[in-house]
């Protein structure tokens, strides 16, 4: 009875949290960007690894920009036979603004950062925008980024993102987690002044700022490299801002195991950065908490479960309206929330993570060691 009542209380808190997120998401709909900014030439950095279902189309969205200054895209791989390299070669044959950098040097345990370090000498413009390979953007993306960076005291810009399933059901399950759990949580954190985001969806800064933080080398052994880059910019006394737009993350998972490995790594990373905040995020899963509340089967428990389902569906519809897309059907939502709570609990027992097929051990200081270093 006591345990059931505790879960009911947590679920009820989760319902109120979800309703608050619903309000915050509604307010964000009305936000508009100040698009007046002096345009600087842009270098887009794309660290790549392996094949992805919509890699070429995703990259193309960063080139198809309504932007008044010049754009160059540098795509980096570590092996000439990487499938991503062939995609880039095809894209380069159609657009001379694309450069392929093949460099196998490793500078630490984080392969993505090693890629970025190898690409840095090829940067030719004043504005540097790096983003993950699975991102897609609208034609006004760079204009909004430039406008954000033009504000006084701003050192970097990052972007909120929603999920899009590119590889069947499991990828849509992953997309639902991004759109209906992660995105509202970040919005709430921003609204309450608690979040300090800097995400792989976009990290944009001036070349001068990149040089001042030491380039990418200081993050060669950091798992949460995007977060660490943001903190380095803030340490200079500069702000990291979030422009009023939402970009798209293309999810490519093809199995439940792939989703679990990816999200366990994600959860373990967040837990390492903010253990108290991560523990408190349990209230963002009101549906499974309400189901556990049925351990004390009372009319109140049933009411809380109904309220939790209604609140979560309402938030889902609000996010769909905000992003202009549906990441997953509504019947997936309870399954997604139950799965998320299981992964939330599992992340407390994670000591190593899978990153693109490589096992990395998590160290106490937030750094990682490659498997070969601790076998």
Coordinates of C-alpha atoms in Angstrom, one line a residue:
X1 CA 0.0 0.0 0.0
X2 CA 2.7 2.5 0.9
X3 CA 4.7 1.7 -2.2
X4 CA 1.6 2.1 -4.4
X5 CA 0.8 5.4 -2.8
X6 CA 4.3 6.7 -3.3
X7 CA 4.1 5.8 -7.0
X8 CA 0.7 7.6 -7.2
X9 CA 2.2 10.7 -5.7
X10 CA 5.1 10.7 -8.1
X11 CA 2.7 10.1 -11.0
X12 CA 0.5 13.0 -9.9
X13 CA 3.6 15.3 -9.8
X14 CA 4.4 14.0 -13.2
X15 CA 0.9 15.0 -14.4
X16 CA 1.4 18.6 -13.2
X17 CA 4.8 18.7 -14.8
X18 CA 3.4 17.5 -18.1
X19 CA 0.7 20.2 -18.0
X20 CA 3.4 22.8 -17.2
X21 CA 5.4 21.6 -20.2
X22 CA 2.2 21.8 -22.3
X23 CA 2.0 25.5 -21.4
X24 CA 5.6 26.2 -22.1
X25 CA 5.5 24.5 -25.5
X26 CA 2.5 26.6 -26.4
X27 CA 4.3 29.8 -25.5
X28 CA 7.3 28.9 -27.6
X29 CA 5.0 28.6 -30.7
X30 CA 4.5 32.4 -30.6
X31 CA 8.2 33.2 -30.4
X32 CA 9.8 35.0 -33.4
X33 CA 13.4 35.5 -34.4
X34 CA 15.1 38.8 -35.1
X35 CA 16.5 37.9 -38.5
X36 CA 18.4 41.2 -39.1
X37 CA 22.1 40.4 -38.9
X38 CA 25.2 41.0 -40.8
X39 CA 25.9 37.8 -42.7
X40 CA 29.4 36.3 -42.3
X41 CA 30.7 33.5 -44.5
X42 CA 30.0 30.1 -42.9
X43 CA 32.0 26.8 -42.6
X44 CA 29.8 23.8 -41.9
X45 CA 31.6 21.0 -40.1
X46 CA 30.1 17.5 -40.6
X47 CA 31.9 14.6 -38.7
X48 CA 30.7 11.4 -40.4
X49 CA 30.9 7.7 -39.7
X50 CA 29.1 4.9 -41.6
X51 CA 26.0 4.9 -43.7
X52 CA 22.7 6.4 -42.8
X53 CA 19.3 6.1 -44.6
X54 CA 19.0 9.8 -45.4
X55 CA 22.6 11.1 -45.1
X56 CA 22.7 12.8 -48.5
X57 CA 19.3 14.4 -48.0
X58 CA 20.2 15.6 -44.5
X59 CA 23.5 17.1 -45.7
X60 CA 21.7 18.8 -48.6
X61 CA 19.4 20.7 -46.3
X62 CA 22.4 22.5 -44.8
X63 CA 23.5 23.6 -48.3
X64 CA 20.0 24.7 -49.5
X65 CA 20.0 27.8 -47.4
X66 CA 18.5 31.3 -48.0
X67 CA 21.7 32.9 -46.8
X68 CA 23.3 36.0 -48.3
X69 CA 26.9 35.0 -47.7
X70 CA 29.1 32.1 -48.9
X71 CA 28.8 28.6 -47.4
X72 CA 31.3 25.8 -47.4
X73 CA 30.8 22.3 -46.0
X74 CA 33.6 20.2 -44.7
X75 CA 32.7 16.5 -44.3
X76 CA 35.2 14.4 -42.3
X77 CA 35.8 10.7 -42.2
X78 CA 38.6 8.6 -40.9
X79 CA 38.8 5.9 -43.6
X80 CA 38.6 6.3 -47.3
X81 CA 36.3 3.2 -47.5
X82 CA 33.8 4.6 -45.0
X83 CA 30.4 4.4 -46.7
X84 CA 29.8 8.0 -45.8
X85 CA 32.7 9.1 -48.0
X86 CA 31.0 7.8 -51.1
X87 CA 27.9 9.8 -50.2
X88 CA 30.0 12.9 -49.8
X89 CA 31.8 12.3 -53.1
X90 CA 28.5 12.1 -54.9
X91 CA 27.3 15.3 -53.2
X92 CA 30.6 17.0 -54.1
X93 CA 30.2 16.2 -57.7
X94 CA 27.0 18.2 -57.7
X95 CA 28.1 21.1 -55.4
X96 CA 31.7 22.4 -55.3
X97 CA 31.1 23.9 -51.9
X98 CA 31.5 20.4 -50.4
X99 CA 35.0 19.2 -49.2
X100 CA 35.8 15.7 -48.1
X101 CA 38.5 15.4 -45.4
X102 CA 39.9 11.9 -45.0
X103 CA 42.2 11.7 -42.0
X104 CA 42.7 8.6 -39.8
X105 CA 44.6 10.2 -36.9
X106 CA 43.1 9.6 -33.5
X107 CA 43.6 12.3 -30.8
X108 CA 41.7 10.6 -27.9
X109 CA 38.9 8.2 -27.1
X110 CA 36.1 10.3 -28.7
X111 CA 36.1 9.5 -32.4
X112 CA 33.8 12.4 -33.3
X113 CA 36.1 14.9 -31.7
X114 CA 39.1 13.3 -33.4
X115 CA 37.3 13.9 -36.7
X116 CA 36.7 17.6 -35.8
X117 CA 40.3 18.1 -34.9
X118 CA 41.4 16.7 -38.2
X119 CA 38.9 19.0 -40.0
X120 CA 39.9 22.2 -38.2
X121 CA 42.8 23.2 -40.5
X122 CA 40.4 23.3 -43.5
X123 CA 38.1 25.9 -41.9
X124 CA 38.1 28.9 -44.2
X125 CA 35.4 31.2 -42.8
X126 CA 34.6 33.3 -39.8
X127 CA 31.5 31.5 -38.7
X128 CA 31.8 27.8 -37.8
X129 CA 28.7 25.6 -37.5
X130 CA 29.1 22.0 -36.5
X131 CA 26.2 19.5 -36.3
X132 CA 25.7 15.8 -36.2
X133 CA 25.2 13.9 -39.5
X134 CA 21.6 12.9 -38.7
X135 CA 20.3 16.5 -38.5
X136 CA 18.1 18.2 -41.1
X137 CA 17.2 21.9 -41.2
X138 CA 15.0 24.5 -42.8
X139 CA 16.2 27.1 -45.4
X140 CA 16.2 29.9 -42.8
X141 CA 18.5 27.9 -40.5
X142 CA 21.7 29.8 -41.1
X143 CA 20.0 33.2 -41.1
X144 CA 18.6 32.5 -37.6
X145 CA 22.0 31.2 -36.4
X146 CA 23.7 34.3 -37.6
X147 CA 21.1 36.5 -36.0
X148 CA 21.5 34.8 -32.7
X149 CA 25.3 35.1 -32.7
X150 CA 25.1 38.8 -33.6
X151 CA 23.6 39.7 -30.2
X152 CA 26.0 41.2 -27.7
X153 CA 27.7 38.8 -25.3
X154 CA 26.8 35.7 -27.3
X155 CA 29.5 33.2 -27.8
X156 CA 27.7 30.2 -29.3
X157 CA 24.3 29.0 -30.4
X158 CA 22.7 25.6 -30.2
X159 CA 19.3 24.3 -31.3
X160 CA 16.4 22.4 -29.9
X161 CA 15.5 19.3 -32.0
X162 CA 12.6 16.9 -32.6
X163 CA 12.8 13.3 -33.8
X164 CA 12.0 11.7 -37.1
X165 CA 12.1 7.9 -37.7
X166 CA 14.0 7.1 -40.8
X167 CA 14.3 3.3 -40.5
X168 CA 11.0 1.8 -39.5
X169 CA 9.2 1.2 -36.2
X170 CA 12.2 1.1 -33.9
X171 CA 13.5 4.4 -35.3
X172 CA 10.1 5.9 -34.7
X173 CA 10.2 4.6 -31.1
X174 CA 13.5 6.5 -30.7
X175 CA 12.0 9.6 -32.4
X176 CA 9.1 9.6 -29.9
X177 CA 11.5 9.7 -27.0
X178 CA 13.2 12.7 -28.5
X179 CA 10.1 14.6 -29.4
X180 CA 7.8 13.8 -26.5
X181 CA 10.2 13.5 -23.6
X182 CA 13.6 15.1 -24.3
X183 CA 12.3 18.2 -26.2
X184 CA 9.7 19.2 -23.6
X185 CA 12.2 18.6 -20.8
X186 CA 14.7 21.0 -22.4
X187 CA 12.0 23.6 -23.0
X188 CA 11.0 23.4 -19.3
X189 CA 14.6 23.7 -18.2
X190 CA 15.0 26.8 -20.3
X191 CA 11.8 28.3 -19.1
X192 CA 12.8 27.7 -15.4
X193 CA 16.4 28.9 -16.0
X194 CA 17.8 25.5 -15.0
X195 CA 19.0 24.2 -18.4
X196 CA 22.4 25.0 -19.8
X197 CA 22.1 23.3 -23.2
X198 CA 24.7 22.9 -25.8
X199 CA 23.8 20.1 -28.1
X200 CA 25.1 18.2 -31.1
X201 CA 22.1 19.3 -33.1
X202 CA 24.0 22.6 -33.6
X203 CA 27.0 24.3 -32.1
X204 CA 27.7 27.6 -33.9
X205 CA 30.4 30.1 -32.9
X206 CA 32.9 32.5 -34.4
X207 CA 36.3 31.1 -35.4
X208 CA 37.8 33.5 -32.8
X209 CA 35.7 31.9 -30.0
X210 CA 36.7 28.4 -31.2
X211 CA 40.3 29.4 -31.0
X212 CA 39.9 30.9 -27.5
X213 CA 38.5 27.7 -26.1
X214 CA 41.5 25.8 -27.5
X215 CA 39.8 24.4 -30.5
X216 CA 38.5 20.8 -30.2
X217 CA 41.5 19.2 -28.7
X218 CA 40.5 19.8 -25.0
X219 CA 37.5 17.5 -25.6
X220 CA 39.2 14.6 -27.2
X221 CA 38.5 12.3 -24.2
X222 CA 35.1 13.7 -23.2
X223 CA 32.0 11.7 -23.8
X224 CA 29.6 14.7 -23.6
X225 CA 31.7 16.8 -25.9
X226 CA 28.9 19.1 -27.0
X227 CA 28.1 20.0 -23.3
X228 CA 31.8 20.5 -22.6
X229 CA 32.2 22.9 -25.5
X230 CA 29.2 24.9 -24.2
X231 CA 30.7 25.1 -20.8
X232 CA 34.1 26.2 -22.2
X233 CA 32.3 29.1 -24.1
X234 CA 30.5 30.1 -20.9
X235 CA 33.8 30.1 -19.0
X236 CA 34.9 32.9 -21.3
X237 CA 32.0 35.0 -20.0
X238 CA 29.9 34.5 -23.1
X239 CA 26.4 33.1 -23.4
X240 CA 25.2 30.0 -25.3
X241 CA 21.8 30.9 -26.8
X242 CA 19.0 28.8 -28.2
X243 CA 17.4 30.5 -31.3
X244 CA 13.6 30.1 -31.7
X245 CA 13.6 27.2 -34.1
X246 CA 13.5 23.4 -33.9
X247 CA 15.7 21.2 -36.2
X248 CA 15.1 17.6 -37.0
X249 CA 17.1 14.6 -35.8
X250 CA 16.8 11.6 -38.1
X251 CA 16.7 8.4 -36.0
X252 CA 18.2 5.3 -37.7
X253 CA 17.8 2.5 -35.1
X254 CA 16.6 -0.8 -36.6
X255 CA 16.2 -2.8 -33.4
X256 CA 15.1 -2.5 -29.8
X257 CA 18.7 -3.2 -28.8
X258 CA 20.0 -0.4 -30.9
X259 CA 17.5 2.0 -29.3
X260 CA 18.4 0.8 -25.8
X261 CA 22.2 1.1 -26.3
X262 CA 21.9 4.6 -27.7
X263 CA 19.6 5.8 -24.9
X264 CA 21.5 4.1 -22.1
X265 CA 24.6 6.0 -23.3
X266 CA 22.6 9.2 -23.4
X267 CA 21.1 8.7 -20.0
X268 CA 24.4 7.7 -18.4
X269 CA 26.0 10.8 -19.9
X270 CA 23.2 13.1 -18.5
X271 CA 23.4 11.3 -15.1
X272 CA 27.1 12.0 -15.0
X273 CA 26.7 15.7 -15.7
X274 CA 23.7 16.3 -13.4
X275 CA 23.0 13.4 -11.1
X276 CA 20.4 15.3 -9.0
X277 CA 18.5 16.7 -11.9
X278 CA 18.6 13.3 -13.7
X279 CA 17.1 11.6 -10.6
X280 CA 14.4 14.2 -10.4
X281 CA 13.5 13.6 -14.1
X282 CA 11.7 10.4 -13.0
X283 CA 8.5 12.5 -12.8
X284 CA 8.6 13.0 -16.6
X285 CA 7.3 9.4 -16.9
X286 CA 3.8 9.7 -15.3
X287 CA 2.2 6.9 -17.2
X288 CA 4.4 4.0 -16.0
X289 CA 4.5 5.6 -12.5
X290 CA 0.7 5.6 -12.5
X291 CA 0.6 2.0 -13.6
X292 CA 2.9 1.1 -10.7
X293 CA 0.5 3.1 -8.5
X294 CA -2.1 0.5 -9.2
X295 CA -0.2 -1.7 -6.7
X296 CA -2.7 0.2 -4.4
X297 CA -5.8 -0.3 -6.6
X298 CA -8.1 2.5 -5.6
X299 CA -10.4 4.9 -7.6
X300 CA -7.7 7.6 -7.0
X301 CA -5.1 5.4 -8.6
X302 CA -7.3 4.9 -11.7
X303 CA -8.0 8.6 -11.9
X304 CA -4.3 9.4 -11.8
X305 CA -3.6 6.9 -14.6
X306 CA -6.3 8.5 -16.8
X307 CA -5.0 11.9 -16.1
X308 CA -1.5 10.9 -16.9
X309 CA -2.5 9.4 -20.3
X310 CA -4.6 12.5 -21.1
X311 CA -1.8 14.9 -20.2
X312 CA 0.8 13.0 -22.2
X313 CA -1.3 12.8 -25.3
X314 CA -2.1 16.5 -25.0
X315 CA 1.6 17.3 -24.8
X316 CA 2.2 15.0 -27.8
X317 CA -0.3 16.9 -29.9
X318 CA 1.1 20.2 -28.9
X319 CA 4.7 19.2 -29.8
X320 CA 3.4 17.8 -33.2
X321 CA 1.7 21.2 -33.8
X322 CA 4.9 23.0 -32.8
X323 CA 7.2 20.9 -35.0
X324 CA 4.8 20.4 -37.9
X325 CA 5.3 16.6 -37.8
X326 CA 4.2 13.5 -36.0
X327 CA 7.1 11.4 -34.7
X328 CA 5.1 8.3 -33.8
X329 CA 1.4 7.2 -33.5
X330 CA -0.3 8.0 -30.2
X331 CA -0.6 4.3 -29.2
X332 CA 3.2 4.1 -29.0
X333 CA 3.3 6.8 -26.3
X334 CA 2.5 4.5 -23.3
X335 CA 5.0 1.9 -24.6
X336 CA 7.6 4.6 -25.1
X337 CA 7.2 5.9 -21.6
X338 CA 7.4 2.5 -20.0
X339 CA 10.6 1.7 -22.0
X340 CA 12.0 5.1 -21.0
X341 CA 11.5 4.4 -17.3
X342 CA 13.2 1.0 -17.6
X343 CA 16.2 2.7 -19.3
X344 CA 16.2 5.4 -16.7
X345 CA 16.6 2.8 -14.0
X346 CA 19.2 0.8 -16.0
X347 CA 21.4 3.9 -16.5
X348 CA 22.3 3.9 -12.8
X349 CA 24.2 0.6 -13.4
X350 CA 26.1 1.7 -16.5
X351 CA 29.9 1.9 -16.3
X352 CA 30.7 1.7 -20.0
X353 CA 28.8 2.7 -23.1
X354 CA 28.6 1.8 -26.7
X355 CA 29.5 4.5 -29.2
X356 CA 29.2 3.5 -32.9
X357 CA 30.3 0.0 -32.1
X358 CA 33.1 0.9 -29.8
X359 CA 33.0 0.3 -26.0
X360 CA 34.0 3.3 -23.9
X361 CA 34.5 3.3 -20.1
X362 CA 33.1 6.2 -18.3
X363 CA 35.5 7.9 -15.9
X364 CA 34.6 9.9 -12.8
X365 CA 35.6 13.2 -14.3
X366 CA 33.3 12.8 -17.3
X367 CA 36.0 11.5 -19.6
X368 CA 36.1 8.2 -21.4
X369 CA 38.7 5.5 -22.1
X370 CA 38.7 3.3 -25.2
X371 CA 38.1 -0.4 -24.5
X372 CA 41.6 -1.2 -25.6
X373 CA 42.9 0.9 -22.8
X374 CA 41.2 -1.0 -20.0
X375 CA 41.0 -4.6 -21.3

